[in-house]
Short mmCIF file of C-alpha atoms and ligand atoms in Angstrom, two decimals:
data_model
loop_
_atom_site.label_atom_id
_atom_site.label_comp_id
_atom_site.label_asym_id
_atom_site.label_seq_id
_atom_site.Cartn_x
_atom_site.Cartn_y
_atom_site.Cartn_z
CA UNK A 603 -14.08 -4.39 10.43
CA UNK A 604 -10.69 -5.43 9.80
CA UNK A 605 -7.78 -2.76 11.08
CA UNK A 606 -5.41 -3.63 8.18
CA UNK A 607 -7.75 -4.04 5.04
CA UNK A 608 -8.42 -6.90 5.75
CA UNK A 609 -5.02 -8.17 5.75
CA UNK A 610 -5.19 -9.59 8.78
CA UNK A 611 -7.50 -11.03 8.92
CA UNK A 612 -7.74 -13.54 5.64
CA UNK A 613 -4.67 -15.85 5.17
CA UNK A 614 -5.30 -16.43 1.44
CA UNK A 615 -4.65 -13.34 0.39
CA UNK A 616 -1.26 -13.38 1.65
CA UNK A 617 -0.56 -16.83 0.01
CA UNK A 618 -2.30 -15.69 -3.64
CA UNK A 619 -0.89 -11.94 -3.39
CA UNK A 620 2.40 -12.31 -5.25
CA UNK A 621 0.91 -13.98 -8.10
CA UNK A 622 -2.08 -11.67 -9.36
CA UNK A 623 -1.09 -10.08 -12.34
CA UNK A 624 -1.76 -6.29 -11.48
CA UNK A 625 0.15 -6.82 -8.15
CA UNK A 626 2.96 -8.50 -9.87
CA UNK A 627 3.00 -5.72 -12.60
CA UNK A 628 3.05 -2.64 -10.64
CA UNK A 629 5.25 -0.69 -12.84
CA UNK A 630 6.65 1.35 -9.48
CA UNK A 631 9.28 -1.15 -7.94
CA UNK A 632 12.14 1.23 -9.53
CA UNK A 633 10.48 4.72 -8.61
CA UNK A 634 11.37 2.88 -4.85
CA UNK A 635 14.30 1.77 -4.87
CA UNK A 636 15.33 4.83 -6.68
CA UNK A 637 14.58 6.99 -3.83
CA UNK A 638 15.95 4.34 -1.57
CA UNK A 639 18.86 4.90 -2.92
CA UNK A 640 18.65 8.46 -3.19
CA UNK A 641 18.08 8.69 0.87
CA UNK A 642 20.54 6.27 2.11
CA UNK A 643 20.01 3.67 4.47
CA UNK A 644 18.00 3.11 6.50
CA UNK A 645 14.94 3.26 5.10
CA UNK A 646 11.45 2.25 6.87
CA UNK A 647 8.77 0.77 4.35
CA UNK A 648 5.38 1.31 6.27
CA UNK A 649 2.95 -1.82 4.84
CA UNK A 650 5.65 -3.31 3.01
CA UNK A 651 3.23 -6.38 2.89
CA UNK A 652 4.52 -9.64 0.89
CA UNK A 653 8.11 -7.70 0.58
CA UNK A 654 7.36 -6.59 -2.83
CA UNK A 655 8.91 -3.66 -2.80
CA UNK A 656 11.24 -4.36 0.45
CA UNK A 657 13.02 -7.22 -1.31
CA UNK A 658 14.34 -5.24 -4.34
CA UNK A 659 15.49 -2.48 -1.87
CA UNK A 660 17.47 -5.02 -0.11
CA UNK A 661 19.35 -6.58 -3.00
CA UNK A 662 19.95 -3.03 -4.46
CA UNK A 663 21.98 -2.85 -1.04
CA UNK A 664 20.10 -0.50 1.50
CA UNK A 665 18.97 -1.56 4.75
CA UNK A 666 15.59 -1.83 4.98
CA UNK A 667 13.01 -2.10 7.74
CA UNK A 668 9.52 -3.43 6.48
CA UNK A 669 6.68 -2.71 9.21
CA UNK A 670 2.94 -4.35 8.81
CA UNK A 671 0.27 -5.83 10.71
CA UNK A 672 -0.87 -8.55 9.13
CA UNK A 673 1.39 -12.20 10.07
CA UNK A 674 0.20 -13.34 6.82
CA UNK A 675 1.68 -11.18 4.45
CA UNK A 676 4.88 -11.15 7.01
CA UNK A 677 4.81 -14.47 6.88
CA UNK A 678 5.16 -14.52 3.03
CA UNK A 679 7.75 -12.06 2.88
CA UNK A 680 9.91 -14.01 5.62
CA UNK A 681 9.44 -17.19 3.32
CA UNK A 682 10.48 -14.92 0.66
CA UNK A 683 13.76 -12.95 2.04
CA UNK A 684 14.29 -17.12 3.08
CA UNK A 685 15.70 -17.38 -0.39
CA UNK A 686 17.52 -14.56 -0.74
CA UNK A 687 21.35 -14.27 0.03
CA UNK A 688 22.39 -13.77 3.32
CA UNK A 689 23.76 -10.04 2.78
CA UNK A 690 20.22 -9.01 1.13
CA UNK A 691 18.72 -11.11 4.70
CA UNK A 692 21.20 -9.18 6.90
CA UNK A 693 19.40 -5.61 5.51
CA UNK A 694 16.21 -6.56 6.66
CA UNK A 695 13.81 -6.18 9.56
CA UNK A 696 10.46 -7.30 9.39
CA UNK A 697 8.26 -5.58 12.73
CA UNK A 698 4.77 -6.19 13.07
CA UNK A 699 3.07 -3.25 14.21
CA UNK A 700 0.23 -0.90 13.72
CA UNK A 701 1.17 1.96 11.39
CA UNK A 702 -0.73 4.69 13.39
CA UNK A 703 1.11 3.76 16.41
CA UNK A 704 4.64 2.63 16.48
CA UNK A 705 7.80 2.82 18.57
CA UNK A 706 11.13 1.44 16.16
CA UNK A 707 13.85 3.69 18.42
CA UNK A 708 15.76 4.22 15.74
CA UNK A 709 15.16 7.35 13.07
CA UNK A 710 15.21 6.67 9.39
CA UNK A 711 16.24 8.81 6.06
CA UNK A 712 13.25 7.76 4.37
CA UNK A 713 9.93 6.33 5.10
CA UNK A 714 7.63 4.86 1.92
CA UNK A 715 4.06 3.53 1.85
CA UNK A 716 3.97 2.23 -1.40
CA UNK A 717 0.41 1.24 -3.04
CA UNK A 718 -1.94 2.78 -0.66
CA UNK A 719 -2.04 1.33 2.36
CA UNK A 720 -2.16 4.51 4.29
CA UNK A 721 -5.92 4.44 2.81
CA UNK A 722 -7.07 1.75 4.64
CA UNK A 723 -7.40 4.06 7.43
CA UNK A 724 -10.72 5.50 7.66
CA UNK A 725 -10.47 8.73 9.52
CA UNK A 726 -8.73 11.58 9.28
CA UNK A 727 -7.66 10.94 13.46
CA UNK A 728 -6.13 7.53 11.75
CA UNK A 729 -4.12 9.21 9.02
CA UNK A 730 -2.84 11.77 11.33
CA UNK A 731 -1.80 9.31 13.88
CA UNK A 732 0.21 7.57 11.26
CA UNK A 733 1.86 10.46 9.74
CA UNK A 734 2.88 10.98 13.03
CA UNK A 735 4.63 7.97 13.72
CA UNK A 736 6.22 7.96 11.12
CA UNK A 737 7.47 12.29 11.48
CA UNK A 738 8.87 10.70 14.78
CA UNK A 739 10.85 8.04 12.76
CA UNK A 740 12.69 10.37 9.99
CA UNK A 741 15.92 12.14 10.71
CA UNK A 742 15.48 15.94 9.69
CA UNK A 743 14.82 16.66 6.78
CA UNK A 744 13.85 13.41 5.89
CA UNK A 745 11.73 12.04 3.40
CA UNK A 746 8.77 10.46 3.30
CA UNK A 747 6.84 9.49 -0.02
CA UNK A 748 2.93 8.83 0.23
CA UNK A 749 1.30 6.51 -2.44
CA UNK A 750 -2.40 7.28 -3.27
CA UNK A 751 -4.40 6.55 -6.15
CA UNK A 752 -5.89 9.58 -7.61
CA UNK A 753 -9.96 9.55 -6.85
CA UNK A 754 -11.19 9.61 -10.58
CA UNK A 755 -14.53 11.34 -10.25
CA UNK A 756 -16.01 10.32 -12.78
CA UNK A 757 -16.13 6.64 -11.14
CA UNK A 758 -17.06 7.58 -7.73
CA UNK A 759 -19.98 8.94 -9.38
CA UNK A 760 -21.20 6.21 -12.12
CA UNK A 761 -19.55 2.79 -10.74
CA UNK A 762 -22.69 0.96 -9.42
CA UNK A 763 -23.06 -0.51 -6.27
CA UNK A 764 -23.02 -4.40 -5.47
CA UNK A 765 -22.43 -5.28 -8.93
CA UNK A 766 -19.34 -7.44 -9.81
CA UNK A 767 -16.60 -5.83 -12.30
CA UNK A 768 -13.32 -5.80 -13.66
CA UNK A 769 -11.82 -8.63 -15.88
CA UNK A 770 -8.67 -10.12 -14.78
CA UNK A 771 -6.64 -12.72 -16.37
CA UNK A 772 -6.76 -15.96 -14.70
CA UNK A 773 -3.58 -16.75 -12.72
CA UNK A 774 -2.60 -20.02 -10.86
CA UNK A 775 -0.77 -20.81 -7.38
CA UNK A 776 2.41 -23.05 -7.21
CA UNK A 777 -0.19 -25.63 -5.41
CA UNK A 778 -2.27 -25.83 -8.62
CA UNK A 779 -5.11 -23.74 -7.93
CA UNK A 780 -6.66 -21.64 -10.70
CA UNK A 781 -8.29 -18.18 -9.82
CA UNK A 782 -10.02 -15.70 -11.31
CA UNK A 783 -11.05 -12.46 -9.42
CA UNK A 784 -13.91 -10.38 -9.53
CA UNK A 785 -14.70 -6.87 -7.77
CA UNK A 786 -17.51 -5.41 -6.13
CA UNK A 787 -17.72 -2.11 -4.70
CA UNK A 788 -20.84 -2.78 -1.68
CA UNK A 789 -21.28 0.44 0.05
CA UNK A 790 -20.05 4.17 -0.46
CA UNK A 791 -20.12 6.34 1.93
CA UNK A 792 -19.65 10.02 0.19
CA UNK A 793 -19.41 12.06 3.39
CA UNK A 794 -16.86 10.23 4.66
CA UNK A 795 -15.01 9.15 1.46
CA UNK A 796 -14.95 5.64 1.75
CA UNK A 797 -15.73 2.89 -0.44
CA UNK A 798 -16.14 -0.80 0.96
CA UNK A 799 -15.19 -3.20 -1.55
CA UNK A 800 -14.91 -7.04 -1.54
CA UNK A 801 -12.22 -8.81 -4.28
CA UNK A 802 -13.95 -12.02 -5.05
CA UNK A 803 -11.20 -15.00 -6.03
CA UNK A 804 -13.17 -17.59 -7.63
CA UNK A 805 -10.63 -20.42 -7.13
CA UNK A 806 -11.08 -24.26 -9.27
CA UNK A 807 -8.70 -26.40 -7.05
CA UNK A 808 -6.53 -29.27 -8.91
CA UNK A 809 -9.07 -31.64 -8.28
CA UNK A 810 -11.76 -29.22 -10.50
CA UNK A 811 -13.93 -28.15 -7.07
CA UNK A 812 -14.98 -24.40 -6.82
CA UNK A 813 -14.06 -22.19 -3.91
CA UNK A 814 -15.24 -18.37 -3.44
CA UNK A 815 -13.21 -16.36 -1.49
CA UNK A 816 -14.01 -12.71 -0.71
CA UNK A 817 -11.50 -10.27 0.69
CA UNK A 818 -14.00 -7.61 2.48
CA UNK A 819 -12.22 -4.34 3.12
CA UNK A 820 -12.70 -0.25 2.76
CA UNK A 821 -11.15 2.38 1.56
CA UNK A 822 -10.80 6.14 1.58
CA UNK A 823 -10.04 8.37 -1.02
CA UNK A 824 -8.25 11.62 -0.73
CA UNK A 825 -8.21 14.37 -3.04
CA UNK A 826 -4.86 16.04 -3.76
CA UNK A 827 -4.81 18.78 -1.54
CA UNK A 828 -6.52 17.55 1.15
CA UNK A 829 -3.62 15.33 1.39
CA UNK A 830 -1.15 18.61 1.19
CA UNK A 831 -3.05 20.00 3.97
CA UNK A 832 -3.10 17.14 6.07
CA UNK A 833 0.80 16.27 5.58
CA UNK A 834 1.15 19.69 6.51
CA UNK A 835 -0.78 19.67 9.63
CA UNK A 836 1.67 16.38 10.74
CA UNK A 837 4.54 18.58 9.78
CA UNK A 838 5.53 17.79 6.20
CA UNK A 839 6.23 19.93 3.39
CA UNK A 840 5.43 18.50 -0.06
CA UNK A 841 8.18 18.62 -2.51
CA UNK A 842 6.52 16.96 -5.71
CA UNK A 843 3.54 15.51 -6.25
CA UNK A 844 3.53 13.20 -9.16
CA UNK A 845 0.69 11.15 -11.82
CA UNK A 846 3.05 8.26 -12.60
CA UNK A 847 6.30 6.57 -10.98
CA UNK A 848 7.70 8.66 -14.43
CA UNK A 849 7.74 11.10 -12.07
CA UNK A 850 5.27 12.76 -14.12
CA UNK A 851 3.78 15.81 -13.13
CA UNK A 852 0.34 15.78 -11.38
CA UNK A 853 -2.42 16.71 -13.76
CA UNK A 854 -0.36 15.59 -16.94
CA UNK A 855 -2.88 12.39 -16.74
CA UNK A 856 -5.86 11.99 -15.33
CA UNK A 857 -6.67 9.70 -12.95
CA UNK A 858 -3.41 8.44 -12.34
CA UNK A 859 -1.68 8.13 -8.81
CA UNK A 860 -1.55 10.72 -6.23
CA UNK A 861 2.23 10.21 -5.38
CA UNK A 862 3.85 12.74 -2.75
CA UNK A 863 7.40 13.02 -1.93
CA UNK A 864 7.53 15.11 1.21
CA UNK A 865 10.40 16.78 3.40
CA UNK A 866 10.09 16.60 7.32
CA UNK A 867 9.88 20.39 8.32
CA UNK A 868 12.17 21.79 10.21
CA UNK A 869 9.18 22.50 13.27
CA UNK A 870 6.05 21.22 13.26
CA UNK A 871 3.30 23.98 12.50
C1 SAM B 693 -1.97 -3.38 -0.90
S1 SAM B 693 -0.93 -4.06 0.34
C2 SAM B 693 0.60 -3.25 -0.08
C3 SAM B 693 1.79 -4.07 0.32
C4 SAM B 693 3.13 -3.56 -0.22
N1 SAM B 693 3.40 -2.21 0.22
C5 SAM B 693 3.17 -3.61 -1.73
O1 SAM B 693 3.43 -2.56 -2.33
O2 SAM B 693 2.99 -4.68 -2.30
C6 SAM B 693 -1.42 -3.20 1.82
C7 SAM B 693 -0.62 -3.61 3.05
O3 SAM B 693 -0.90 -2.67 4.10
C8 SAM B 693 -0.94 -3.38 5.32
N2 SAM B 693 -1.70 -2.59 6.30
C9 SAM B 693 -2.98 -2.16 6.22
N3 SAM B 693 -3.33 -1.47 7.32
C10 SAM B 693 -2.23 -1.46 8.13
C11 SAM B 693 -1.95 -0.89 9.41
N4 SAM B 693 -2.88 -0.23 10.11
N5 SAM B 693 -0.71 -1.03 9.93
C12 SAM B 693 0.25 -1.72 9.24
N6 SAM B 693 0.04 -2.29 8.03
C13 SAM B 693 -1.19 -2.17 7.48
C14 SAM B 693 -1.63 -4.69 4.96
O4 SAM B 693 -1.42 -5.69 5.93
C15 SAM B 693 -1.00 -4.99 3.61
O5 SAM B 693 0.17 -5.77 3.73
#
């Protein structure tokens, strides 16, 4: 199994990423850079992917380094920062690196792992070893907000298993390929809280031939105060958790996102 989602390991999803619609449409760009500019430079985006997130920060002018592991997705947002002005270029960094283990040598004011990929690790060993890192990387007192998705129960305990779901609208690439995705969740594994998915892109090229792609990945959920506990145990103490990139409370909506803005303590407990 892939140690990046899957990332890694699949090149298309890097080159069809920027174009599905509920990618595109995340409404939290703003909640970011918001915070980025909040903190101060320099700020370290942990899975900063296809520079979604990292590119806005940039052009809102704070310096910015982006880590992942996947060359795909790097390679996308290099393309990408490739057309932006030199100044936004000059605030970026792009490092490819393992989030559970990395040396930068440099502390930061802010670290963000915007749209979950802190749960594509699978064990609790995994998410410690990341929070770590990144406790190493912040300045005191430093910040570091944690983007889940709220586990809503009532799915994880009526959403079948190996049937396809979820209607998307169709989207298209610049090169002319039409796709429509599907999703599957194959396996759950209750004990250990993770769900293995696949995203199926059904792709008609220009020349009207089918292709099926499947990203295969898992996931693991974490409920809201296991998370508190476990960013406590790495030496974090939670400021806000929020539903929404409104900032609204937890609990005012249900699912909704399990968002956590979190101070570096002053010692570790
Ligand atoms: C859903 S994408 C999010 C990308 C970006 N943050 C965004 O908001 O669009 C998840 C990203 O996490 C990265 N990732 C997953 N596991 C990782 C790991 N162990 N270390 C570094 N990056 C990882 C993937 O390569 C991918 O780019």
């Amino acid at each position: 199994m892939s140690s990046a989602g899957g990332y890694d390991e699949y090149a298309f999803i890097a080159e069809m990423y920027d174009h599905v619609a509920p990618y595109r449409d995340r409404p939290d760009v703003s909640f970011f850079v918001d915070a980025a500019r909040e903190a101060g430079s320099p700020i370290l985006e942990v899975g900063c992917g296809t520079g979604r997130v990292l590119i806005p920060t940039a052009r809102a002018g704070l310096e910015i380094v982006g880590l992942d592991l996947s060359p795909h997705m790097l390679a996308v947002c290099r393309e990408r920062l490739g057309r932006e002005p030199e100044a936004v270029q000059n605030r970026v960094q792009l490092v490819q690196a393992d989030m559970r283990h990395f040396e930068l040598g440099r502390p930061f004011k802010l670290a963000t792992i915007p749209f979950r990929p802190f749960q594509h690790l699978l064990t609790v060993e995994d998410e410690l070893s990341c929070l770590g890192s990144i406790h190493r990387h912040l300045v005191d007192e430093g910040t570091l907000i944690l983007d889940l998705f709220n586990p809503s129960l009532e799915t994880l305990v009526t959403r079948p298993i190996g049937e396809e779901y979820g209607d998307e609208p169709e989207f298209s690439t610049p090169d002319g390929r039409r796709v429509i995705r599907r999703h599957k969740a194959v396996a759950h594994d209750r004990s250990a809280q993770v769900t293995q998915f696949e995203i199926i892109y059904n792709v008609t090229h220009p020349d009207g031939r089918p292709e099926r792609l499947v990203h295969a990945f898992s996931m693991r959920y974490l409920f809201r105060f296991e998370a508190e506990h476990l960013l406590a145990r790495a030496g974090f103490e939670v400021e806000h958790v929020y539903a929404d990139y409104q900032k609204g409370a937890y609990g005012t909506r249900y699912p909704g996102e399990l968002l956590f803005v979190a101070r570096k303590a002053q010692e570790r407990r």
